């Protein structure tokens, strides 16, 4: 099993190109048979393919190697204890335009992970630099944005909860750096997990050919709607064997909405521990099939306890959509977002019931401030939590030698305003910075005092 990386295969691409012999058509192909038009995906693809882009990244891999203690004995105590090496890298992947007006592009986290420069090549050949809005490594989703979006095409998102095994699926991406490529197949399975690919797994499995470089590309239905973001394959040496995986579109939408609103994924947590439902367990607890998530423990003071869930319950539905495994439940809950209200269908003592749950927040994620503004480099931000006295954006970490520190930011500061706009969370701060003001008049709560920092 291979986690699908992004690859640079220039030599391979050139080799493939030189080995292809052009074929010249000698006669026009028929457009119909027995007065019936020949089925074709071309009309749909003409509408969708402009929304799928190629992504090129550049960056540096930093590796640290601990040096023997004998070095310090010979060269003195000031000799460094480790050796740091930087290796430049380049990579290719794919992405999908989901908002043409604002220039938002969805791709995989592993495509852009560690990248210092991200370049997007559009279907019409234009190359535009992109910035990272936010990403989530645990679900392998990243959101990019290109400046001054013009003449872009976006793809409409389908409701992936309505997918069925056997539905047709079309994969669009940039395999091996060859350029945009389209393959077709069907939905082979749903709710795939346990693949040890990502932390939260709820994949669509498809036999549409997916190869290295397709990461972040589109999986669409026959209406040209996005049903998933291609992310991984199973196969020897990274080649396609008809087993590919995509992140469902509903999961993608939930994650990107959180990134835009809060500046990060505000992960929800239910507060149960459990496992897969076996046939024996199902029979013991009065359930006729083995589809569902078995709860063997409810955590104290959790959303689950407050909602009345009990050990021995079998969770079969989330908001009316069936749950096949505990891993699928875990992935759906984790990507729905803190504060989300939902309805769970359960089996208890052989009887169907429903319970209403409001998800609590998992531990807060951090956002590097230089992703928001270059003059804030060296700081890390989080949203404030319930224990903080005011709402805003907290400076959770700060390099004292950084640009942000030179402008006067300190660890523990809470940003409550920017250019006379109130700031309650990272999403509001990001939105205020999208206008690219020349001067940042940042209102900061520090201890019992409020002060302004002027940042240029």
Short mmCIF file of C-alpha atoms in Angstrom, two decimals:
data_model
loop_
_atom_site.label_atom_id
_atom_site.label_comp_id
_atom_site.label_asym_id
_atom_site.label_seq_id
_atom_site.Cartn_x
_atom_site.Cartn_y
_atom_site.Cartn_z
CA UNK A 1 0.00 0.00 0.00
CA UNK A 2 1.37 3.35 -0.97
CA UNK A 3 0.34 6.74 0.23
CA UNK A 4 0.03 8.65 -2.98
CA UNK A 5 2.70 11.35 -3.15
CA UNK A 6 3.05 14.16 -5.59
CA UNK A 7 5.83 13.42 -8.07
CA UNK A 8 8.08 15.26 -10.48
CA UNK A 9 8.67 12.93 -13.42
CA UNK A 10 9.91 15.23 -16.16
CA UNK A 11 12.09 12.59 -17.78
CA UNK A 12 9.30 10.05 -17.71
CA UNK A 13 6.86 12.52 -19.21
CA UNK A 14 9.27 13.37 -21.99
CA UNK A 15 9.96 9.70 -22.57
CA UNK A 16 6.28 8.91 -22.85
CA UNK A 17 5.74 11.83 -25.21
CA UNK A 18 8.54 10.74 -27.54
CA UNK A 19 7.26 7.17 -27.63
CA UNK A 20 3.75 8.05 -28.78
CA UNK A 21 3.09 7.77 -32.51
CA UNK A 22 0.49 10.22 -33.83
CA UNK A 23 -2.50 8.68 -35.54
CA UNK A 24 -4.18 10.59 -38.36
CA UNK A 25 -7.89 10.02 -38.87
CA UNK A 26 -8.80 9.09 -42.44
CA UNK A 27 -12.58 9.21 -42.08
CA UNK A 28 -15.13 11.00 -39.92
CA UNK A 29 -16.50 8.92 -37.04
CA UNK A 30 -20.27 8.36 -36.86
CA UNK A 31 -22.17 10.57 -34.43
CA UNK A 32 -25.12 8.20 -34.08
CA UNK A 33 -26.08 4.54 -34.43
CA UNK A 34 -29.58 3.61 -35.58
CA UNK A 35 -30.55 7.28 -35.28
CA UNK A 36 -29.50 7.29 -31.60
CA UNK A 37 -26.66 9.62 -30.53
CA UNK A 38 -23.54 7.86 -29.26
CA UNK A 39 -23.19 8.46 -25.49
CA UNK A 40 -20.27 10.71 -24.62
CA UNK A 41 -18.84 12.36 -21.50
CA UNK A 42 -17.39 15.16 -23.63
CA UNK A 43 -20.21 17.73 -23.13
CA UNK A 44 -20.02 17.35 -19.35
CA UNK A 45 -16.21 17.46 -19.32
CA UNK A 46 -16.15 20.61 -21.41
CA UNK A 47 -17.96 22.32 -18.53
CA UNK A 48 -15.92 20.77 -15.70
CA UNK A 49 -12.31 20.39 -16.82
CA UNK A 50 -11.57 24.17 -16.69
CA UNK A 51 -12.20 23.95 -12.93
CA UNK A 52 -9.38 21.42 -12.41
CA UNK A 53 -5.88 22.89 -12.15
CA UNK A 54 -2.29 21.67 -11.93
CA UNK A 55 -0.28 22.65 -8.86
CA UNK A 56 3.51 22.96 -8.70
CA UNK A 57 5.27 23.46 -5.36
CA UNK A 58 8.78 24.30 -4.22
CA UNK A 59 10.21 24.10 -0.75
CA UNK A 60 12.89 22.68 1.53
CA UNK A 61 12.94 19.51 3.56
CA UNK A 62 14.73 20.13 6.85
CA UNK A 63 16.37 17.15 8.55
CA UNK A 64 18.22 17.07 11.85
CA UNK A 65 20.91 14.58 12.79
CA UNK A 66 22.20 14.33 16.34
CA UNK A 67 25.99 14.46 16.54
CA UNK A 68 28.05 12.21 18.84
CA UNK A 69 28.83 13.63 22.27
CA UNK A 70 32.52 13.05 21.53
CA UNK A 71 32.39 15.98 19.09
CA UNK A 72 31.62 18.35 21.94
CA UNK A 73 34.41 16.78 23.98
CA UNK A 74 36.95 17.52 21.24
CA UNK A 75 35.57 20.84 19.95
CA UNK A 76 34.21 22.31 23.16
CA UNK A 77 30.75 22.72 24.82
CA UNK A 78 29.68 25.40 22.33
CA UNK A 79 29.87 22.96 19.42
CA UNK A 80 26.29 22.23 18.15
CA UNK A 81 24.69 19.01 19.32
CA UNK A 82 22.94 18.39 16.01
CA UNK A 83 23.47 18.95 12.31
CA UNK A 84 20.71 20.59 10.32
CA UNK A 85 20.42 19.87 6.59
CA UNK A 86 18.10 21.53 4.09
CA UNK A 87 17.23 19.78 0.84
CA UNK A 88 15.22 21.63 -1.79
CA UNK A 89 12.29 19.78 -3.35
CA UNK A 90 9.76 20.29 -6.10
CA UNK A 91 6.46 18.53 -6.57
CA UNK A 92 3.35 18.33 -8.70
CA UNK A 93 -0.28 17.77 -7.84
CA UNK A 94 -3.79 18.80 -8.79
CA UNK A 95 -6.49 21.06 -7.41
CA UNK A 96 -10.15 22.01 -7.89
CA UNK A 97 -11.60 25.52 -8.11
CA UNK A 98 -14.59 25.66 -5.76
CA UNK A 99 -15.19 29.44 -5.77
CA UNK A 100 -14.43 31.28 -9.02
CA UNK A 101 -15.16 34.78 -7.69
CA UNK A 102 -12.80 34.53 -4.72
CA UNK A 103 -10.25 32.23 -6.35
CA UNK A 104 -10.50 29.40 -3.80
CA UNK A 105 -8.91 26.08 -4.75
CA UNK A 106 -9.10 22.80 -2.82
CA UNK A 107 -6.25 20.30 -2.88
CA UNK A 108 -4.61 17.77 -0.56
CA UNK A 109 -2.54 18.81 2.45
CA UNK A 110 0.24 16.45 1.40
CA UNK A 111 0.52 18.23 -1.97
CA UNK A 112 1.48 21.56 -0.39
CA UNK A 113 3.01 20.37 2.90
CA UNK A 114 6.28 22.21 3.50
CA UNK A 115 5.99 24.30 0.34
CA UNK A 116 7.46 27.80 0.28
CA UNK A 117 6.05 28.57 -3.16
CA UNK A 118 2.79 27.35 -4.70
CA UNK A 119 2.05 27.91 -8.38
CA UNK A 120 -1.24 27.08 -10.11
CA UNK A 121 -1.53 26.37 -13.82
CA UNK A 122 -5.05 26.91 -15.12
CA UNK A 123 -6.72 24.93 -17.89
CA UNK A 124 -6.13 27.78 -20.35
CA UNK A 125 -2.40 27.78 -19.65
CA UNK A 126 -2.17 30.75 -17.27
CA UNK A 127 0.24 30.34 -14.36
CA UNK A 128 -0.63 32.17 -11.13
CA UNK A 129 0.95 32.11 -7.67
CA UNK A 130 -1.32 30.91 -4.88
CA UNK A 131 -1.29 31.41 -1.13
CA UNK A 132 -2.24 28.87 1.48
CA UNK A 133 -5.40 29.86 3.37
CA UNK A 134 -5.28 26.86 5.69
CA UNK A 135 -4.93 23.11 5.78
CA UNK A 136 -5.63 20.07 7.92
CA UNK A 137 -3.11 17.26 7.85
CA UNK A 138 -5.34 14.85 9.76
CA UNK A 139 -7.93 14.85 6.98
CA UNK A 140 -5.49 15.77 4.16
CA UNK A 141 -7.33 18.88 2.94
CA UNK A 142 -5.85 22.27 2.04
CA UNK A 143 -7.47 25.48 0.80
CA UNK A 144 -5.56 27.83 -1.53
CA UNK A 145 -6.41 31.21 -3.02
CA UNK A 146 -5.14 32.99 -6.11
CA UNK A 147 -5.02 36.78 -6.33
CA UNK A 148 -7.22 38.74 -8.72
CA UNK A 149 -9.22 35.77 -10.01
CA UNK A 150 -10.46 36.37 -13.55
CA UNK A 151 -12.33 34.13 -15.98
CA UNK A 152 -12.32 31.12 -13.67
CA UNK A 153 -14.66 28.14 -13.72
CA UNK A 154 -15.81 26.50 -10.50
CA UNK A 155 -17.22 23.07 -9.92
CA UNK A 156 -20.47 22.50 -8.05
CA UNK A 157 -20.33 20.22 -5.00
CA UNK A 158 -22.61 17.18 -4.89
CA UNK A 159 -24.11 15.66 -1.75
CA UNK A 160 -21.69 12.77 -1.22
CA UNK A 161 -23.99 11.22 1.39
CA UNK A 162 -26.33 10.31 -1.48
CA UNK A 163 -23.67 8.29 -3.33
CA UNK A 164 -24.31 4.60 -4.00
CA UNK A 165 -21.95 1.82 -4.90
CA UNK A 166 -22.19 1.45 -8.66
CA UNK A 167 -22.63 5.17 -9.42
CA UNK A 168 -20.43 6.30 -12.29
CA UNK A 169 -17.36 8.36 -11.37
CA UNK A 170 -14.89 10.38 -13.45
CA UNK A 171 -11.41 11.34 -12.18
CA UNK A 172 -9.69 14.48 -13.48
CA UNK A 173 -6.13 15.40 -12.60
CA UNK A 174 -2.49 15.77 -13.60
CA UNK A 175 -0.92 12.28 -13.38
CA UNK A 176 2.87 12.13 -13.54
CA UNK A 177 2.95 15.77 -14.69
CA UNK A 178 1.68 14.77 -18.14
CA UNK A 179 -1.09 17.38 -18.16
CA UNK A 180 -4.80 17.16 -17.53
CA UNK A 181 -6.10 13.61 -17.89
CA UNK A 182 -9.59 12.14 -17.54
CA UNK A 183 -10.40 8.55 -16.50
CA UNK A 184 -13.73 6.93 -15.70
CA UNK A 185 -15.10 4.13 -13.56
CA UNK A 186 -17.62 3.57 -10.81
CA UNK A 187 -17.93 4.04 -7.06
CA UNK A 188 -16.51 0.72 -5.87
CA UNK A 189 -17.16 1.15 -2.14
CA UNK A 190 -18.07 3.78 0.45
CA UNK A 191 -16.85 4.55 3.96
CA UNK A 192 -13.46 2.94 3.43
CA UNK A 193 -11.16 3.19 6.47
CA UNK A 194 -8.41 1.30 8.26
CA UNK A 195 -6.00 1.97 5.39
CA UNK A 196 -3.41 3.74 7.56
CA UNK A 197 -3.34 6.59 5.06
CA UNK A 198 -4.75 9.52 7.00
CA UNK A 199 -5.88 10.09 10.56
CA UNK A 200 -9.55 10.49 9.64
CA UNK A 201 -10.61 8.02 6.97
CA UNK A 202 -14.00 7.92 5.28
CA UNK A 203 -12.98 7.39 1.69
CA UNK A 204 -14.89 6.83 -1.52
CA UNK A 205 -13.24 3.92 -3.33
CA UNK A 206 -13.24 4.00 -7.12
CA UNK A 207 -11.76 2.03 -10.00
CA UNK A 208 -11.34 5.18 -12.13
CA UNK A 209 -7.59 5.22 -12.84
CA UNK A 210 -5.77 7.46 -10.34
CA UNK A 211 -1.99 7.83 -10.38
CA UNK A 212 0.74 9.93 -8.77
CA UNK A 213 0.05 13.58 -9.52
CA UNK A 214 -3.73 13.10 -9.32
CA UNK A 215 -3.56 14.09 -5.65
CA UNK A 216 -6.00 16.93 -5.05
CA UNK A 217 -7.81 16.37 -8.34
CA UNK A 218 -11.53 15.99 -8.87
CA UNK A 219 -13.78 12.96 -8.73
CA UNK A 220 -17.07 13.97 -10.34
CA UNK A 221 -20.40 12.35 -11.18
CA UNK A 222 -22.02 12.32 -14.61
CA UNK A 223 -23.66 15.68 -13.86
CA UNK A 224 -20.19 17.21 -13.52
CA UNK A 225 -20.61 17.72 -9.76
CA UNK A 226 -17.73 17.16 -7.35
CA UNK A 227 -18.21 14.01 -5.28
CA UNK A 228 -14.66 13.78 -3.91
CA UNK A 229 -11.04 14.94 -3.88
CA UNK A 230 -8.66 12.21 -5.07
CA UNK A 231 -6.04 11.51 -2.44
CA UNK A 232 -4.54 8.01 -2.44
CA UNK A 233 -4.10 4.71 -4.23
CA UNK A 234 -3.31 1.12 -3.41
CA UNK A 235 -0.93 -0.50 -5.85
CA UNK A 236 2.62 -1.73 -6.40
CA UNK A 237 5.26 0.92 -7.12
CA UNK A 238 2.65 3.69 -7.06
CA UNK A 239 0.93 2.43 -10.22
CA UNK A 240 -2.80 2.18 -10.72
CA UNK A 241 -4.49 -1.19 -10.17
CA UNK A 242 -8.05 0.10 -10.03
CA UNK A 243 -8.15 0.89 -6.31
CA UNK A 244 -8.21 4.62 -5.67
CA UNK A 245 -9.57 6.71 -2.81
CA UNK A 246 -11.19 10.14 -2.60
CA UNK A 247 -12.26 12.37 0.29
CA UNK A 248 -16.08 12.84 0.10
CA UNK A 249 -17.31 16.27 -1.00
CA UNK A 250 -19.42 16.79 2.13
CA UNK A 251 -16.31 16.29 4.25
CA UNK A 252 -14.39 18.71 2.00
CA UNK A 253 -17.09 21.39 2.33
CA UNK A 254 -17.26 21.09 6.10
CA UNK A 255 -13.50 21.42 6.47
CA UNK A 256 -13.08 24.33 4.05
CA UNK A 257 -16.02 26.19 5.62
CA UNK A 258 -14.29 25.91 9.00
CA UNK A 259 -10.97 27.12 7.58
CA UNK A 260 -12.70 30.17 6.11
CA UNK A 261 -14.74 30.95 9.22
CA UNK A 262 -12.21 30.24 11.96
CA UNK A 263 -8.88 30.25 10.14
CA UNK A 264 -8.42 26.60 11.05
CA UNK A 265 -10.34 23.34 11.39
CA UNK A 266 -12.30 23.63 14.61
CA UNK A 267 -12.60 19.92 15.20
CA UNK A 268 -15.67 18.52 16.93
CA UNK A 269 -15.61 15.66 19.42
CA UNK A 270 -18.42 13.36 20.53
CA UNK A 271 -16.74 11.74 23.51
CA UNK A 272 -17.18 8.02 22.95
CA UNK A 273 -14.80 5.11 22.57
CA UNK A 274 -15.74 2.03 20.61
CA UNK A 275 -15.02 -0.23 17.70
CA UNK A 276 -16.39 -2.00 14.70
CA UNK A 277 -19.63 -3.90 15.04
CA UNK A 278 -19.15 -7.63 14.49
CA UNK A 279 -21.93 -10.09 13.71
CA UNK A 280 -21.60 -11.57 17.20
CA UNK A 281 -21.89 -8.18 18.89
CA UNK A 282 -24.86 -7.23 16.74
CA UNK A 283 -26.68 -10.43 17.65
CA UNK A 284 -25.88 -9.98 21.36
CA UNK A 285 -27.33 -6.46 21.39
CA UNK A 286 -30.42 -7.27 19.35
CA UNK A 287 -29.38 -5.82 16.00
CA UNK A 288 -29.99 -7.68 12.75
CA UNK A 289 -26.99 -6.47 10.67
CA UNK A 290 -23.35 -5.64 11.37
CA UNK A 291 -23.44 -2.09 9.98
CA UNK A 292 -22.89 0.54 12.65
CA UNK A 293 -20.51 1.82 15.32
CA UNK A 294 -20.42 0.04 18.67
CA UNK A 295 -19.99 2.25 21.76
CA UNK A 296 -18.10 0.57 24.60
CA UNK A 297 -17.42 3.70 26.69
CA UNK A 298 -18.90 7.17 27.10
CA UNK A 299 -16.43 9.74 28.38
CA UNK A 300 -17.40 11.81 31.45
CA UNK A 301 -18.58 15.40 30.84
CA UNK A 302 -18.68 14.81 27.10
CA UNK A 303 -21.24 15.71 24.45
CA UNK A 304 -22.22 12.05 24.31
CA UNK A 305 -22.87 11.86 28.06
CA UNK A 306 -24.89 15.08 27.99
CA UNK A 307 -27.00 13.68 25.13
CA UNK A 308 -27.71 10.46 27.03
CA UNK A 309 -25.62 7.99 25.02
CA UNK A 310 -24.68 4.81 26.91
CA UNK A 311 -22.11 2.07 26.63
CA UNK A 312 -23.60 -0.74 24.53
CA UNK A 313 -25.40 1.65 22.17
CA UNK A 314 -24.97 1.04 18.44
CA UNK A 315 -24.81 4.24 16.38
CA UNK A 316 -26.38 3.57 12.98
CA UNK A 317 -27.07 7.04 11.55
CA UNK A 318 -25.76 10.61 11.58
CA UNK A 319 -28.36 13.17 10.48
CA UNK A 320 -30.34 10.43 8.76
CA UNK A 321 -27.37 9.05 6.80
CA UNK A 322 -26.27 5.48 7.55
CA UNK A 323 -23.03 4.76 9.41
CA UNK A 324 -21.21 1.59 8.38
CA UNK A 325 -18.22 1.53 10.75
CA UNK A 326 -16.83 3.22 13.85
CA UNK A 327 -14.03 4.69 11.73
CA UNK A 328 -16.61 6.33 9.48
CA UNK A 329 -18.38 7.78 12.52
CA UNK A 330 -15.07 9.09 13.89
CA UNK A 331 -14.17 10.77 10.59
CA UNK A 332 -17.60 12.38 10.13
CA UNK A 333 -17.74 13.69 13.69
CA UNK A 334 -14.17 15.04 13.61
CA UNK A 335 -14.77 17.01 10.42
CA UNK A 336 -18.20 18.43 11.25
CA UNK A 337 -16.84 21.16 13.49
CA UNK A 338 -17.22 22.15 17.12
CA UNK A 339 -20.65 23.46 18.10
CA UNK A 340 -22.38 21.49 15.35
CA UNK A 341 -25.80 20.14 16.34
CA UNK A 342 -26.69 16.74 14.92
CA UNK A 343 -29.06 13.83 15.32
CA UNK A 344 -27.78 10.31 15.92
CA UNK A 345 -29.79 7.20 15.18
CA UNK A 346 -28.99 4.44 17.67
CA UNK A 347 -30.01 0.91 18.58
CA UNK A 348 -30.46 0.32 22.32
CA UNK A 349 -31.78 -2.97 23.67
CA UNK A 350 -32.82 -3.90 20.14
CA UNK A 351 -34.96 -0.76 19.69
CA UNK A 352 -34.34 2.23 17.41
CA UNK A 353 -33.97 5.63 19.05
CA UNK A 354 -32.69 9.09 18.15
CA UNK A 355 -30.63 11.44 20.29
CA UNK A 356 -29.67 15.07 19.69
CA UNK A 357 -26.03 16.02 20.26
CA UNK A 358 -24.07 19.27 20.18
CA UNK A 359 -20.37 18.61 19.58
CA UNK A 360 -17.76 20.03 21.90
CA UNK A 361 -14.45 21.39 20.63
CA UNK A 362 -11.38 19.21 20.50
CA UNK A 363 -8.01 20.70 21.39
CA UNK A 364 -7.34 23.91 19.49
CA UNK A 365 -5.13 23.89 16.39
CA UNK A 366 -2.51 26.53 15.77
CA UNK A 367 -2.10 28.73 12.69
CA UNK A 368 1.20 30.24 11.56
CA UNK A 369 0.70 33.98 11.44
CA UNK A 370 2.82 34.49 8.32
CA UNK A 371 0.06 32.64 6.42
CA UNK A 372 -2.12 35.63 7.29
CA UNK A 373 0.34 38.49 6.76
CA UNK A 374 4.13 38.58 6.15
CA UNK A 375 4.71 41.19 8.86
CA UNK A 376 3.31 38.75 11.43
CA UNK A 377 5.93 36.09 10.66
CA UNK A 378 7.29 34.29 13.71
CA UNK A 379 4.00 34.15 15.62
CA UNK A 380 1.43 31.40 16.00
CA UNK A 381 -2.22 32.20 16.62
CA UNK A 382 -5.14 30.33 18.15
CA UNK A 383 -8.70 31.32 18.88
CA UNK A 384 -9.40 32.18 22.49
CA UNK A 385 -11.15 29.56 24.61
CA UNK A 386 -13.80 29.66 27.32
CA UNK A 387 -11.25 30.38 30.09
CA UNK A 388 -10.03 33.58 28.44
CA UNK A 389 -11.54 36.86 29.62
CA UNK A 390 -12.16 38.26 26.12
CA UNK A 391 -12.86 36.87 22.66
CA UNK A 392 -10.19 37.27 20.05
CA UNK A 393 -7.06 35.73 18.59
CA UNK A 394 -4.35 34.71 21.05
CA UNK A 395 -0.62 34.80 20.34
CA UNK A 396 0.13 31.25 21.50
CA UNK A 397 3.77 31.17 20.41
CA UNK A 398 6.30 33.80 19.39
CA UNK A 399 9.89 33.75 18.18
CA UNK A 400 11.54 36.64 20.03
CA UNK A 401 13.81 37.31 17.03
CA UNK A 402 10.93 37.45 14.57
CA UNK A 403 9.37 40.28 12.58
CA UNK A 404 6.19 40.07 14.69
CA UNK A 405 8.22 40.47 17.89
CA UNK A 406 10.03 43.52 16.49
CA UNK A 407 6.64 45.14 15.90
CA UNK A 408 5.84 44.62 19.58
CA UNK A 409 3.71 41.47 19.74
CA UNK A 410 4.19 39.33 22.83
CA UNK A 411 3.24 35.77 23.68
CA UNK A 412 -0.15 35.77 25.44
CA UNK A 413 -1.42 38.91 23.68
CA UNK A 414 -5.03 38.71 22.50
CA UNK A 415 -5.85 40.55 19.27
CA UNK A 416 -9.33 42.02 19.68
CA UNK A 417 -9.43 44.54 16.80
CA UNK A 418 -7.83 45.48 13.50
CA UNK A 419 -8.23 48.82 11.73
CA UNK A 420 -11.34 49.62 13.79
CA UNK A 421 -12.92 46.21 13.05
CA UNK A 422 -13.71 43.97 15.99
CA UNK A 423 -11.88 40.61 15.85
CA UNK A 424 -13.49 37.62 17.60
CA UNK A 425 -11.65 34.75 15.90
CA UNK A 426 -9.11 33.77 13.27
CA UNK A 427 -11.71 33.79 10.52
CA UNK A 428 -12.52 37.46 11.16
CA UNK A 429 -8.82 38.34 11.33
CA UNK A 430 -8.18 36.58 8.01
CA UNK A 431 -11.12 38.38 6.39
CA UNK A 432 -9.86 41.77 7.63
CA UNK A 433 -6.40 41.06 6.20
CA UNK A 434 -7.76 39.97 2.80
CA UNK A 435 -8.17 43.66 1.90
CA UNK A 436 -4.36 43.97 2.19
CA UNK A 437 -4.29 47.25 4.15
CA UNK A 438 -1.05 49.24 3.94
CA UNK A 439 -0.99 49.73 7.72
CA UNK A 440 -2.30 47.40 10.41
CA UNK A 441 -3.62 49.20 13.48
CA UNK A 442 -3.88 46.18 15.76
CA UNK A 443 -5.83 46.48 19.01
CA UNK A 444 -4.31 44.15 21.59
CA UNK A 445 -5.42 43.07 25.04
CA UNK A 446 -2.33 42.51 27.22
CA UNK A 447 -3.12 41.60 30.80
CA UNK A 448 -5.43 44.32 32.10
CA UNK A 449 -4.35 46.83 29.47
CA UNK A 450 -5.44 47.54 25.90
CA UNK A 451 -2.91 48.97 23.44
CA UNK A 452 -2.45 49.56 19.73
CA UNK A 453 0.43 48.18 17.67
CA UNK A 454 1.11 49.78 14.29
CA UNK A 455 2.37 47.22 11.82
CA UNK A 456 3.43 47.97 8.25
#
